[in-house]
PDB file of C-alpha atoms and ligand atoms in Angstrom:
ATOM      1  CA  UNK A 163     124.310 133.288  31.230  1.00  0.00           C
ATOM      2  CA  UNK A 164     127.917 135.143  30.637  1.00  0.00           C
ATOM      3  CA  UNK A 165     130.485 136.477  32.391  1.00  0.00           C
ATOM      4  CA  UNK A 166     129.025 139.755  31.881  1.00  0.00           C
ATOM      5  CA  UNK A 167     125.598 138.932  33.275  1.00  0.00           C
ATOM      6  CA  UNK A 168     124.281 140.031  36.935  1.00  0.00           C
ATOM      7  CA  UNK A 169     122.546 136.544  37.139  1.00  0.00           C
ATOM      8  CA  UNK A 170     125.802 134.934  38.039  1.00  0.00           C
ATOM      9  CA  UNK A 171     127.215 131.949  40.164  1.00  0.00           C
ATOM     10  CA  UNK A 172     128.869 134.950  42.373  1.00  0.00           C
ATOM     11  CA  UNK A 173     125.302 135.298  43.808  1.00  0.00           C
ATOM     12  CA  UNK A 174     125.289 132.248  45.587  1.00  0.00           C
ATOM     13  CA  UNK A 175     128.988 132.596  46.730  1.00  0.00           C
ATOM     14  CA  UNK A 176     127.851 135.906  48.446  1.00  0.00           C
ATOM     15  CA  UNK A 177     124.990 134.494  50.167  1.00  0.00           C
ATOM     16  CA  UNK A 178     127.309 131.701  51.651  1.00  0.00           C
ATOM     17  CA  UNK A 179     129.724 134.197  52.623  1.00  0.00           C
ATOM     18  CA  UNK A 180     127.303 136.309  54.590  1.00  0.00           C
ATOM     19  CA  UNK A 181     125.638 133.212  56.334  1.00  0.00           C
ATOM     20  CA  UNK A 182     129.598 132.124  57.469  1.00  0.00           C
ATOM     21  CA  UNK A 183     130.018 135.965  58.580  1.00  0.00           C
ATOM     22  CA  UNK A 184     126.707 135.945  60.378  1.00  0.00           C
ATOM     23  CA  UNK A 185     127.145 132.909  62.328  1.00  0.00           C
ATOM     24  CA  UNK A 186     124.025 131.539  60.819  1.00  0.00           C
ATOM     25  CA  UNK A 187     125.432 128.815  58.720  1.00  0.00           C
ATOM     26  CA  UNK A 188     126.042 126.401  61.705  1.00  0.00           C
ATOM     27  CA  UNK A 189     122.377 126.765  62.494  1.00  0.00           C
ATOM     28  CA  UNK A 190     120.795 125.759  59.245  1.00  0.00           C
ATOM     29  CA  UNK A 191     120.049 122.336  58.166  1.00  0.00           C
ATOM     30  CA  UNK A 192     121.088 121.845  54.397  1.00  0.00           C
ATOM     31  CA  UNK A 193     119.823 119.578  51.749  1.00  0.00           C
ATOM     32  CA  UNK A 194     120.812 119.181  48.446  1.00  0.00           C
ATOM     33  CA  UNK A 195     118.248 119.631  45.539  1.00  0.00           C
ATOM     34  CA  UNK A 196     116.895 116.973  43.388  1.00  0.00           C
ATOM     35  CA  UNK A 197     116.309 117.446  39.517  1.00  0.00           C
ATOM     36  CA  UNK A 198     112.616 118.103  39.181  1.00  0.00           C
ATOM     37  CA  UNK A 199     110.931 115.514  36.656  1.00  0.00           C
ATOM     38  CA  UNK A 200     109.432 116.778  33.692  1.00  0.00           C
ATOM     39  CA  UNK A 201     105.988 115.908  34.644  1.00  0.00           C
ATOM     40  CA  UNK A 202     106.360 118.247  37.549  1.00  0.00           C
ATOM     41  CA  UNK A 203     107.536 121.072  35.420  1.00  0.00           C
ATOM     42  CA  UNK A 204     104.605 120.463  32.968  1.00  0.00           C
ATOM     43  CA  UNK A 205     101.990 121.301  35.960  1.00  0.00           C
ATOM     44  CA  UNK A 206     102.936 125.052  35.114  1.00  0.00           C
ATOM     45  CA  UNK A 207     104.559 124.958  31.838  1.00  0.00           C
ATOM     46  CA  UNK A 208     103.451 124.004  28.246  1.00  0.00           C
ATOM     47  CA  UNK A 209     105.822 121.473  26.536  1.00  0.00           C
ATOM     48  CA  UNK A 210     107.024 124.178  24.105  1.00  0.00           C
ATOM     49  CA  UNK A 211     108.414 126.106  27.260  1.00  0.00           C
ATOM     50  CA  UNK A 212     110.628 122.639  28.094  1.00  0.00           C
ATOM     51  CA  UNK A 213     111.788 122.551  24.514  1.00  0.00           C
ATOM     52  CA  UNK A 214     112.952 125.903  24.302  1.00  0.00           C
ATOM     53  CA  UNK A 215     115.482 124.731  26.989  1.00  0.00           C
ATOM     54  CA  UNK A 216     116.204 121.380  26.528  1.00  0.00           C
ATOM     55  CA  UNK A 217     116.248 121.268  22.600  1.00  0.00           C
ATOM     56  CA  UNK A 218     118.473 124.800  22.269  1.00  0.00           C
ATOM     57  CA  UNK A 219     121.443 123.911  24.840  1.00  0.00           C
ATOM     58  CA  UNK A 220     124.756 124.996  23.014  1.00  0.00           C
ATOM     59  CA  UNK A 221     127.781 123.071  22.730  1.00  0.00           C
ATOM     60  CA  UNK A 222     130.517 123.447  25.529  1.00  0.00           C
ATOM     61  CA  UNK A 223     131.566 127.179  25.960  1.00  0.00           C
ATOM     62  CA  UNK A 224     128.383 128.423  23.861  1.00  0.00           C
ATOM     63  CA  UNK A 225     125.506 130.515  24.690  1.00  0.00           C
ATOM     64  CA  UNK A 226     122.272 130.227  23.258  1.00  0.00           C
ATOM     65  CA  UNK A 227     120.090 133.568  23.700  1.00  0.00           C
ATOM     66  CA  UNK A 228     116.491 132.931  24.304  1.00  0.00           C
ATOM     67  CA  UNK A 229     115.714 136.723  24.830  1.00  0.00           C
ATOM     68  CA  UNK A 230     118.193 139.608  24.924  1.00  0.00           C
ATOM     69  CA  UNK A 231     118.729 138.929  28.600  1.00  0.00           C
ATOM     70  CA  UNK A 232     118.000 135.126  29.091  1.00  0.00           C
ATOM     71  CA  UNK A 233     120.966 132.792  27.687  1.00  0.00           C
ATOM     72  CA  UNK A 234     121.414 129.195  27.885  1.00  0.00           C
ATOM     73  CA  UNK A 235     124.768 127.376  28.321  1.00  0.00           C
ATOM     74  CA  UNK A 236     125.330 123.714  27.981  1.00  0.00           C
ATOM     75  CA  UNK A 237     124.493 123.151  31.774  1.00  0.00           C
ATOM     76  CA  UNK A 238     120.814 125.260  31.776  1.00  0.00           C
ATOM     77  CA  UNK A 239     118.577 122.461  31.475  1.00  0.00           C
ATOM     78  CA  UNK A 240     120.141 120.338  34.373  1.00  0.00           C
ATOM     79  CA  UNK A 241     120.149 123.686  36.290  1.00  0.00           C
ATOM     80  CA  UNK A 242     116.616 124.548  35.573  1.00  0.00           C
ATOM     81  CA  UNK A 243     115.419 121.197  36.639  1.00  0.00           C
ATOM     82  CA  UNK A 244     117.363 121.319  39.778  1.00  0.00           C
ATOM     83  CA  UNK A 245     116.159 124.863  40.756  1.00  0.00           C
ATOM     84  CA  UNK A 246     112.451 123.489  40.475  1.00  0.00           C
ATOM     85  CA  UNK A 247     113.290 120.412  42.147  1.00  0.00           C
ATOM     86  CA  UNK A 248     114.767 122.579  45.182  1.00  0.00           C
ATOM     87  CA  UNK A 249     111.381 124.226  45.517  1.00  0.00           C
ATOM     88  CA  UNK A 250     109.337 120.854  45.197  1.00  0.00           C
ATOM     89  CA  UNK A 251     111.543 118.844  47.763  1.00  0.00           C
ATOM     90  CA  UNK A 252     111.353 122.129  50.151  1.00  0.00           C
ATOM     91  CA  UNK A 253     107.608 121.824  49.839  1.00  0.00           C
ATOM     92  CA  UNK A 254     107.945 118.332  50.755  1.00  0.00           C
ATOM     93  CA  UNK A 255     109.913 118.438  53.493  1.00  0.00           C
ATOM     94  CA  UNK A 256     107.679 121.190  54.867  1.00  0.00           C
ATOM     95  CA  UNK A 257     104.607 119.363  54.339  1.00  0.00           C
ATOM     96  CA  UNK A 258     105.741 116.318  56.027  1.00  0.00           C
ATOM     97  CA  UNK A 259     106.521 118.389  59.104  1.00  0.00           C
ATOM     98  CA  UNK A 260     110.446 117.963  58.744  1.00  0.00           C
ATOM     99  CA  UNK A 261     110.906 121.772  59.166  1.00  0.00           C
ATOM    100  CA  UNK A 262     108.609 124.529  59.560  1.00  0.00           C
ATOM    101  CA  UNK A 263     110.000 126.446  56.788  1.00  0.00           C
ATOM    102  CA  UNK A 264     112.586 126.217  54.211  1.00  0.00           C
ATOM    103  CA  UNK A 265     114.635 128.739  51.893  1.00  0.00           C
ATOM    104  CA  UNK A 266     115.844 127.613  48.596  1.00  0.00           C
ATOM    105  CA  UNK A 267     119.095 129.312  47.729  1.00  0.00           C
ATOM    106  CA  UNK A 268     118.630 128.393  43.624  1.00  0.00           C
ATOM    107  CA  UNK A 269     119.295 129.937  40.173  1.00  0.00           C
ATOM    108  CA  UNK A 270     118.232 130.528  37.814  1.00  0.00           C
ATOM    109  CA  UNK A 271     115.267 132.714  39.262  1.00  0.00           C
ATOM    110  CA  UNK A 272     111.702 131.653  38.166  1.00  0.00           C
ATOM    111  CA  UNK A 273     109.096 134.328  38.254  1.00  0.00           C
ATOM    112  CA  UNK A 274     109.445 135.811  35.041  1.00  0.00           C
ATOM    113  CA  UNK A 275     109.096 132.769  33.269  1.00  0.00           C
ATOM    114  CA  UNK A 276     105.493 132.203  31.516  1.00  0.00           C
ATOM    115  CA  UNK A 277     103.775 128.881  31.138  1.00  0.00           C
ATOM    116  CA  UNK A 278     104.641 129.163  27.525  1.00  0.00           C
ATOM    117  CA  UNK A 279     108.197 130.559  27.422  1.00  0.00           C
ATOM    118  CA  UNK A 280     111.123 131.501  29.701  1.00  0.00           C
ATOM    119  CA  UNK A 281     112.162 135.288  29.821  1.00  0.00           C
ATOM    120  CA  UNK A 282     113.844 137.736  31.976  1.00  0.00           C
ATOM    121  CA  UNK A 283     116.645 135.479  33.397  1.00  0.00           C
ATOM    122  CA  UNK A 284     114.266 132.713  34.370  1.00  0.00           C
ATOM    123  CA  UNK A 285     113.833 129.276  32.712  1.00  0.00           C
ATOM    124  CA  UNK A 286     111.246 127.690  34.802  1.00  0.00           C
ATOM    125  CA  UNK A 287     108.901 129.034  37.132  1.00  0.00           C
ATOM    126  CA  UNK A 288     110.269 127.652  40.387  1.00  0.00           C
ATOM    127  CA  UNK A 289     107.694 129.110  42.907  1.00  0.00           C
ATOM    128  CA  UNK A 290     104.867 128.537  40.581  1.00  0.00           C
ATOM    129  CA  UNK A 291     105.799 124.771  40.114  1.00  0.00           C
ATOM    130  CA  UNK A 292     106.139 124.484  43.796  1.00  0.00           C
ATOM    131  CA  UNK A 293     102.711 126.157  44.451  1.00  0.00           C
ATOM    132  CA  UNK A 294     100.903 123.550  41.783  1.00  0.00           C
ATOM    133  CA  UNK A 295     102.846 120.770  43.932  1.00  0.00           C
ATOM    134  CA  UNK A 296     101.266 121.640  47.124  1.00  0.00           C
ATOM    135  CA  UNK A 297      97.945 122.167  45.516  1.00  0.00           C
ATOM    136  CA  UNK A 298      98.077 119.108  43.120  1.00  0.00           C
ATOM    137  CA  UNK A 299     100.069 116.469  45.107  1.00  0.00           C
ATOM    138  CA  UNK A 300      99.737 117.511  48.600  1.00  0.00           C
ATOM    139  CA  UNK A 301      95.847 118.160  48.146  1.00  0.00           C
ATOM    140  CA  UNK A 302      96.093 121.716  49.614  1.00  0.00           C
ATOM    141  CA  UNK A 303      93.049 124.056  49.053  1.00  0.00           C
ATOM    142  CA  UNK A 304      94.401 127.390  49.490  1.00  0.00           C
ATOM    143  CA  UNK A 305      98.064 128.519  49.192  1.00  0.00           C
ATOM    144  CA  UNK A 306      99.407 132.299  49.181  1.00  0.00           C
ATOM    145  CA  UNK A 307     102.519 133.464  46.922  1.00  0.00           C
ATOM    146  CA  UNK A 308     104.114 136.549  48.206  1.00  0.00           C
ATOM    147  CA  UNK A 309     106.516 138.176  45.803  1.00  0.00           C
ATOM    148  CA  UNK A 310     108.873 141.015  47.016  1.00  0.00           C
ATOM    149  CA  UNK A 311     111.158 140.957  43.983  1.00  0.00           C
ATOM    150  CA  UNK A 312     111.523 144.531  42.573  1.00  0.00           C
ATOM    151  CA  UNK A 313     110.127 143.482  39.303  1.00  0.00           C
ATOM    152  CA  UNK A 314     106.609 142.208  38.727  1.00  0.00           C
ATOM    153  CA  UNK A 315     106.229 138.317  38.894  1.00  0.00           C
ATOM    154  CA  UNK A 316     104.467 138.174  35.377  1.00  0.00           C
ATOM    155  CA  UNK A 317     104.833 134.684  35.029  1.00  0.00           C
ATOM    156  CA  UNK A 318     103.526 133.655  38.348  1.00  0.00           C
ATOM    157  CA  UNK A 319     100.532 135.929  37.647  1.00  0.00           C
ATOM    158  CA  UNK A 320      99.645 134.392  34.427  1.00  0.00           C
ATOM    159  CA  UNK A 321     100.045 130.742  35.980  1.00  0.00           C
ATOM    160  CA  UNK A 322      97.549 131.254  38.567  1.00  0.00           C
ATOM    161  CA  UNK A 323      95.387 134.550  37.660  1.00  0.00           C
ATOM    162  CA  UNK A 324      91.879 133.791  38.236  1.00  0.00           C
ATOM    163  CA  UNK A 325      92.706 130.428  40.366  1.00  0.00           C
ATOM    164  CA  UNK A 326      90.822 130.975  43.482  1.00  0.00           C
ATOM    165  CA  UNK A 327      93.056 128.509  45.259  1.00  0.00           C
ATOM    166  CA  UNK A 328      95.906 130.830  45.164  1.00  0.00           C
ATOM    167  CA  UNK A 329      96.298 134.454  46.353  1.00  0.00           C
ATOM    168  CA  UNK A 330      99.410 136.362  44.946  1.00  0.00           C
ATOM    169  CA  UNK A 331     100.610 139.675  46.559  1.00  0.00           C
ATOM    170  CA  UNK A 332     103.372 141.813  45.100  1.00  0.00           C
ATOM    171  CA  UNK A 333     105.050 145.063  45.041  1.00  0.00           C
ATOM    172  CA  UNK A 334     107.185 146.163  42.285  1.00  0.00           C
ATOM    173  CA  UNK A 335     108.741 149.303  40.719  1.00  0.00           C
ATOM    174  CA  UNK A 336     106.603 151.039  38.066  1.00  0.00           C
ATOM    175  CA  UNK A 337     107.364 151.481  35.246  1.00  0.00           C
ATOM    176  CA  UNK A 338     110.144 148.909  35.310  1.00  0.00           C
ATOM    177  CA  UNK A 339     110.814 145.397  33.475  1.00  0.00           C
ATOM    178  CA  UNK A 340     108.310 143.434  32.533  1.00  0.00           C
ATOM    179  CA  UNK A 341     105.858 146.373  32.640  1.00  0.00           C
ATOM    180  CA  UNK A 342     103.035 144.175  33.800  1.00  0.00           C
ATOM    181  CA  UNK A 343     100.781 143.984  36.903  1.00  0.00           C
ATOM    182  CA  UNK A 344      99.121 147.572  36.508  1.00  0.00           C
ATOM    183  CA  UNK A 345      95.841 146.320  34.714  1.00  0.00           C
ATOM    184  CA  UNK A 346      93.335 147.691  37.175  1.00  0.00           C
ATOM    185  CA  UNK A 347      90.418 145.172  37.003  1.00  0.00           C
ATOM    186  CA  UNK A 348      89.002 141.828  35.758  1.00  0.00           C
ATOM    187  CA  UNK A 349      87.902 138.783  36.864  1.00  0.00           C
ATOM    188  CA  UNK A 350      91.054 137.125  36.438  1.00  0.00           C
ATOM    189  CA  UNK A 351      93.085 139.570  38.456  1.00  0.00           C
ATOM    190  CA  UNK A 352      90.724 139.037  41.607  1.00  0.00           C
ATOM    191  CA  UNK A 353      93.305 136.674  43.095  1.00  0.00           C
ATOM    192  CA  UNK A 354      96.162 139.480  42.874  1.00  0.00           C
ATOM    193  CA  UNK A 355      97.139 142.120  45.006  1.00  0.00           C
ATOM    194  CA  UNK A 356      99.433 144.365  42.686  1.00  0.00           C
ATOM    195  CA  UNK A 357     100.967 147.337  44.307  1.00  0.00           C
ATOM    196  CA  UNK A 358     103.078 149.235  41.662  1.00  0.00           C
ATOM    197  CA  UNK A 359     105.057 151.750  43.219  1.00  0.00           C
ATOM    198  CA  UNK A 360     107.322 154.671  41.453  1.00  0.00           C
ATOM    199  CA  UNK A 361     111.230 154.852  41.793  1.00  0.00           C
ATOM    200  CA  UNK A 362     112.747 155.776  44.709  1.00  0.00           C
ATOM    201  CA  UNK A 363     109.892 154.486  46.935  1.00  0.00           C
ATOM    202  CA  UNK A 364     111.505 153.901  50.250  1.00  0.00           C
ATOM    203  CA  UNK A 365     110.612 150.844  52.877  1.00  0.00           C
ATOM    204  CA  UNK A 366     108.526 152.694  55.322  1.00  0.00           C
ATOM    205  CA  UNK A 367     105.824 153.300  52.546  1.00  0.00           C
ATOM    206  CA  UNK A 368     106.474 149.730  51.543  1.00  0.00           C
ATOM    207  CA  UNK A 369     105.711 148.575  55.122  1.00  0.00           C
ATOM    208  CA  UNK A 370     102.518 150.851  54.966  1.00  0.00           C
ATOM    209  CA  UNK A 371     101.336 149.370  51.599  1.00  0.00           C
ATOM    210  CA  UNK A 372     102.114 145.828  52.973  1.00  0.00           C
ATOM    211  CA  UNK A 373     100.105 146.378  56.384  1.00  0.00           C
ATOM    212  CA  UNK A 374      97.129 148.050  54.265  1.00  0.00           C
ATOM    213  CA  UNK A 375      96.861 145.762  51.309  1.00  0.00           C
ATOM    214  CA  UNK A 376      98.759 142.381  51.689  1.00  0.00           C
ATOM    215  CA  UNK A 377      97.980 141.591  55.186  1.00  0.00           C
ATOM    216  CA  UNK A 378      94.311 142.072  55.269  1.00  0.00           C
ATOM    217  CA  UNK A 379      94.000 139.932  51.944  1.00  0.00           C
ATOM    218  CA  UNK A 380      96.338 137.182  53.368  1.00  0.00           C
ATOM    219  CA  UNK A 381      94.380 136.903  56.532  1.00  0.00           C
ATOM    220  CA  UNK A 382      91.000 136.410  54.675  1.00  0.00           C
ATOM    221  CA  UNK A 383      92.358 134.018  52.260  1.00  0.00           C
ATOM    222  CA  UNK A 384      93.613 131.847  55.087  1.00  0.00           C
ATOM    223  CA  UNK A 385      96.504 130.091  53.315  1.00  0.00           C
ATOM    224  CA  UNK A 386      97.599 126.646  54.172  1.00  0.00           C
ATOM    225  CA  UNK A 387     101.078 127.341  52.978  1.00  0.00           C
ATOM    226  CA  UNK A 388     102.898 130.323  51.793  1.00  0.00           C
ATOM    227  CA  UNK A 389     105.379 130.503  49.204  1.00  0.00           C
ATOM    228  CA  UNK A 390     107.790 133.576  48.869  1.00  0.00           C
ATOM    229  CA  UNK A 391     109.353 134.799  45.657  1.00  0.00           C
ATOM    230  CA  UNK A 392     112.373 136.146  47.718  1.00  0.00           C
ATOM    231  CA  UNK A 393     114.114 138.574  45.261  1.00  0.00           C
ATOM    232  CA  UNK A 394     116.324 141.171  46.920  1.00  0.00           C
ATOM    233  CA  UNK A 395     116.790 143.748  44.224  1.00  0.00           C
ATOM    234  CA  UNK A 396     114.602 146.387  45.659  1.00  0.00           C
ATOM    235  CA  UNK A 397     117.460 146.788  48.004  1.00  0.00           C
ATOM    236  CA  UNK A 398     118.542 150.398  47.758  1.00  0.00           C
ATOM    237  CA  UNK A 399     122.279 149.282  46.964  1.00  0.00           C
ATOM    238  CA  UNK A 400     120.909 147.254  44.080  1.00  0.00           C
ATOM    239  CA  UNK A 401     121.513 149.185  40.760  1.00  0.00           C
ATOM    240  CA  UNK A 402     119.187 146.864  38.484  1.00  0.00           C
ATOM    241  CA  UNK A 403     116.266 149.134  40.004  1.00  0.00           C
ATOM    242  CA  UNK A 404     115.531 152.101  42.064  1.00  0.00           C
ATOM    243  CA  UNK A 405     113.824 151.348  45.289  1.00  0.00           C
ATOM    244  CA  UNK A 406     115.136 151.933  48.475  1.00  0.00           C
ATOM    245  CA  UNK A 407     114.557 149.118  50.861  1.00  0.00           C
ATOM    246  CA  UNK A 408     117.294 147.816  53.112  1.00  0.00           C
ATOM    247  CA  UNK A 409     117.771 144.586  55.135  1.00  0.00           C
ATOM    248  CA  UNK A 410     115.431 145.611  57.801  1.00  0.00           C
ATOM    249  CA  UNK A 411     112.734 145.978  55.679  1.00  0.00           C
ATOM    250  CA  UNK A 412     113.128 142.465  54.117  1.00  0.00           C
ATOM    251  CA  UNK A 413     113.063 141.240  57.863  1.00  0.00           C
ATOM    252  CA  UNK A 414     110.125 143.081  58.831  1.00  0.00           C
ATOM    253  CA  UNK A 415     108.273 141.746  55.859  1.00  0.00           C
ATOM    254  CA  UNK A 416     109.521 138.308  56.203  1.00  0.00           C
ATOM    255  CA  UNK A 417     108.288 138.621  60.069  1.00  0.00           C
ATOM    256  CA  UNK A 418     104.768 139.603  58.726  1.00  0.00           C
ATOM    257  CA  UNK A 419     104.644 136.690  56.601  1.00  0.00           C
ATOM    258  CA  UNK A 420     105.701 134.331  59.456  1.00  0.00           C
ATOM    259  CA  UNK A 421     102.969 135.807  61.736  1.00  0.00           C
ATOM    260  CA  UNK A 422     100.388 134.701  58.886  1.00  0.00           C
ATOM    261  CA  UNK A 423     101.804 131.591  58.435  1.00  0.00           C
ATOM    262  CA  UNK A 424     101.880 130.861  62.000  1.00  0.00           C
ATOM    263  CA  UNK A 425      98.125 131.889  62.391  1.00  0.00           C
ATOM    264  CA  UNK A 426      96.632 129.988  59.064  1.00  0.00           C
ATOM    265  CA  UNK A 427      99.333 127.763  57.801  1.00  0.00           C
ATOM    266  CA  UNK A 428     100.974 125.620  60.561  1.00  0.00           C
ATOM    267  CA  UNK A 429     103.906 128.061  59.896  1.00  0.00           C
ATOM    268  CA  UNK A 430     104.561 126.263  56.448  1.00  0.00           C
ATOM    269  CA  UNK A 431     106.826 128.505  54.226  1.00  0.00           C
ATOM    270  CA  UNK A 432     108.749 127.941  51.188  1.00  0.00           C
ATOM    271  CA  UNK A 433     110.954 130.711  49.997  1.00  0.00           C
ATOM    272  CA  UNK A 434     112.717 130.898  46.770  1.00  0.00           C
ATOM    273  CA  UNK A 435     115.647 133.216  45.581  1.00  0.00           C
ATOM    274  CA  UNK A 436     114.568 135.306  42.848  1.00  0.00           C
ATOM    275  CA  UNK A 437     116.651 138.429  42.139  1.00  0.00           C
ATOM    276  CA  UNK A 438     119.283 140.488  43.877  1.00  0.00           C
ATOM    277  CA  UNK A 439     122.388 141.703  42.073  1.00  0.00           C
ATOM    278  CA  UNK A 440     124.572 143.868  44.459  1.00  0.00           C
ATOM    279  CA  UNK A 441     126.490 140.615  45.942  1.00  0.00           C
ATOM    280  CA  UNK A 442     127.007 142.543  49.398  1.00  0.00           C
ATOM    281  CA  UNK A 443     123.368 143.807  49.743  1.00  0.00           C
ATOM    282  CA  UNK A 444     122.143 140.272  48.348  1.00  0.00           C
ATOM    283  CA  UNK A 445     124.225 138.354  50.807  1.00  0.00           C
ATOM    284  CA  UNK A 446     123.157 140.574  53.918  1.00  0.00           C
ATOM    285  CA  UNK A 447     119.465 140.591  52.999  1.00  0.00           C
ATOM    286  CA  UNK A 448     119.548 136.956  52.877  1.00  0.00           C
ATOM    287  CA  UNK A 449     120.598 136.823  56.174  1.00  0.00           C
ATOM    288  CA  UNK A 450     118.005 139.105  57.690  1.00  0.00           C
ATOM    289  CA  UNK A 451     115.336 136.968  55.709  1.00  0.00           C
ATOM    290  CA  UNK A 452     116.518 133.875  57.151  1.00  0.00           C
ATOM    291  CA  UNK A 453     116.577 135.111  60.665  1.00  0.00           C
ATOM    292  CA  UNK A 454     113.123 136.460  60.630  1.00  0.00           C
ATOM    293  CA  UNK A 455     111.990 132.833  58.982  1.00  0.00           C
ATOM    294  CA  UNK A 456     113.985 131.333  61.954  1.00  0.00           C
ATOM    295  CA  UNK A 457     112.384 133.814  64.313  1.00  0.00           C
ATOM    296  CA  UNK A 458     115.693 134.695  65.557  1.00  0.00           C
ATOM    297  CA  UNK A 459     114.629 138.635  65.722  1.00  0.00           C
TER     298      UNK A 459
HETATM  299 ZN1  LIG B 556     113.844 141.294  40.033  1.00  0.00          ZN
END
């Protein structure tokens, strides 16, 4: 999105570096991501959201702003299709029993992308597209989406609010972009467990909230598959926001999600990278997340 932008290719390089340094790299089975089809994207997005990307691509070297923080370059359409395609392919592989779970190291992220429009660094809502794929193509009746990015996943909420097949649990710093997720009631929000927390909230408080609010709701929902919007910008070293989580907190949260998946979902989890902009903290946190997904302790 431009050399100044925190959502940069260096993020995936930082993850790769830490996977190598940790020794985890050699234990992973890797797949390249296919492109999603427009029909798969349209399970979540209106045609105007697709055309906002496809029909607005600038020429070589140029940038087209969708909003102040969200820009397109000449490659953005294919990059967005490939990010969503990874989430779909991971869902297919996990449903086929090839893997218990999968992590998609993808960008651009997705959870702010609304059905009608890209926003907030996000072009298409990768996690929502994968969840709809699991429901519509694989015929699942109940899925859960767990979002631990520091920002509220407004696009995902908009895609699924009021849909009893989907339980979404999240915490997020509030007030903070996109300033949503704090409406208190209404039938459309009955499947949303939103936990807004103030700046400087630390990991132990987050763990207590997860224990008290997420886990009972997840057990009651009995999801057949769990999707994780895995943002690591709640890390205390990440300056895009002001929460105080560390790698061990991401590991703990992930292990609780693995517990739920093991009990209700045959272990099935697809996790997709969302935010995380301090490169060192991002790489270390992804390693902690993957160790927990692999139950390596
Ligand atoms: Zn974020």
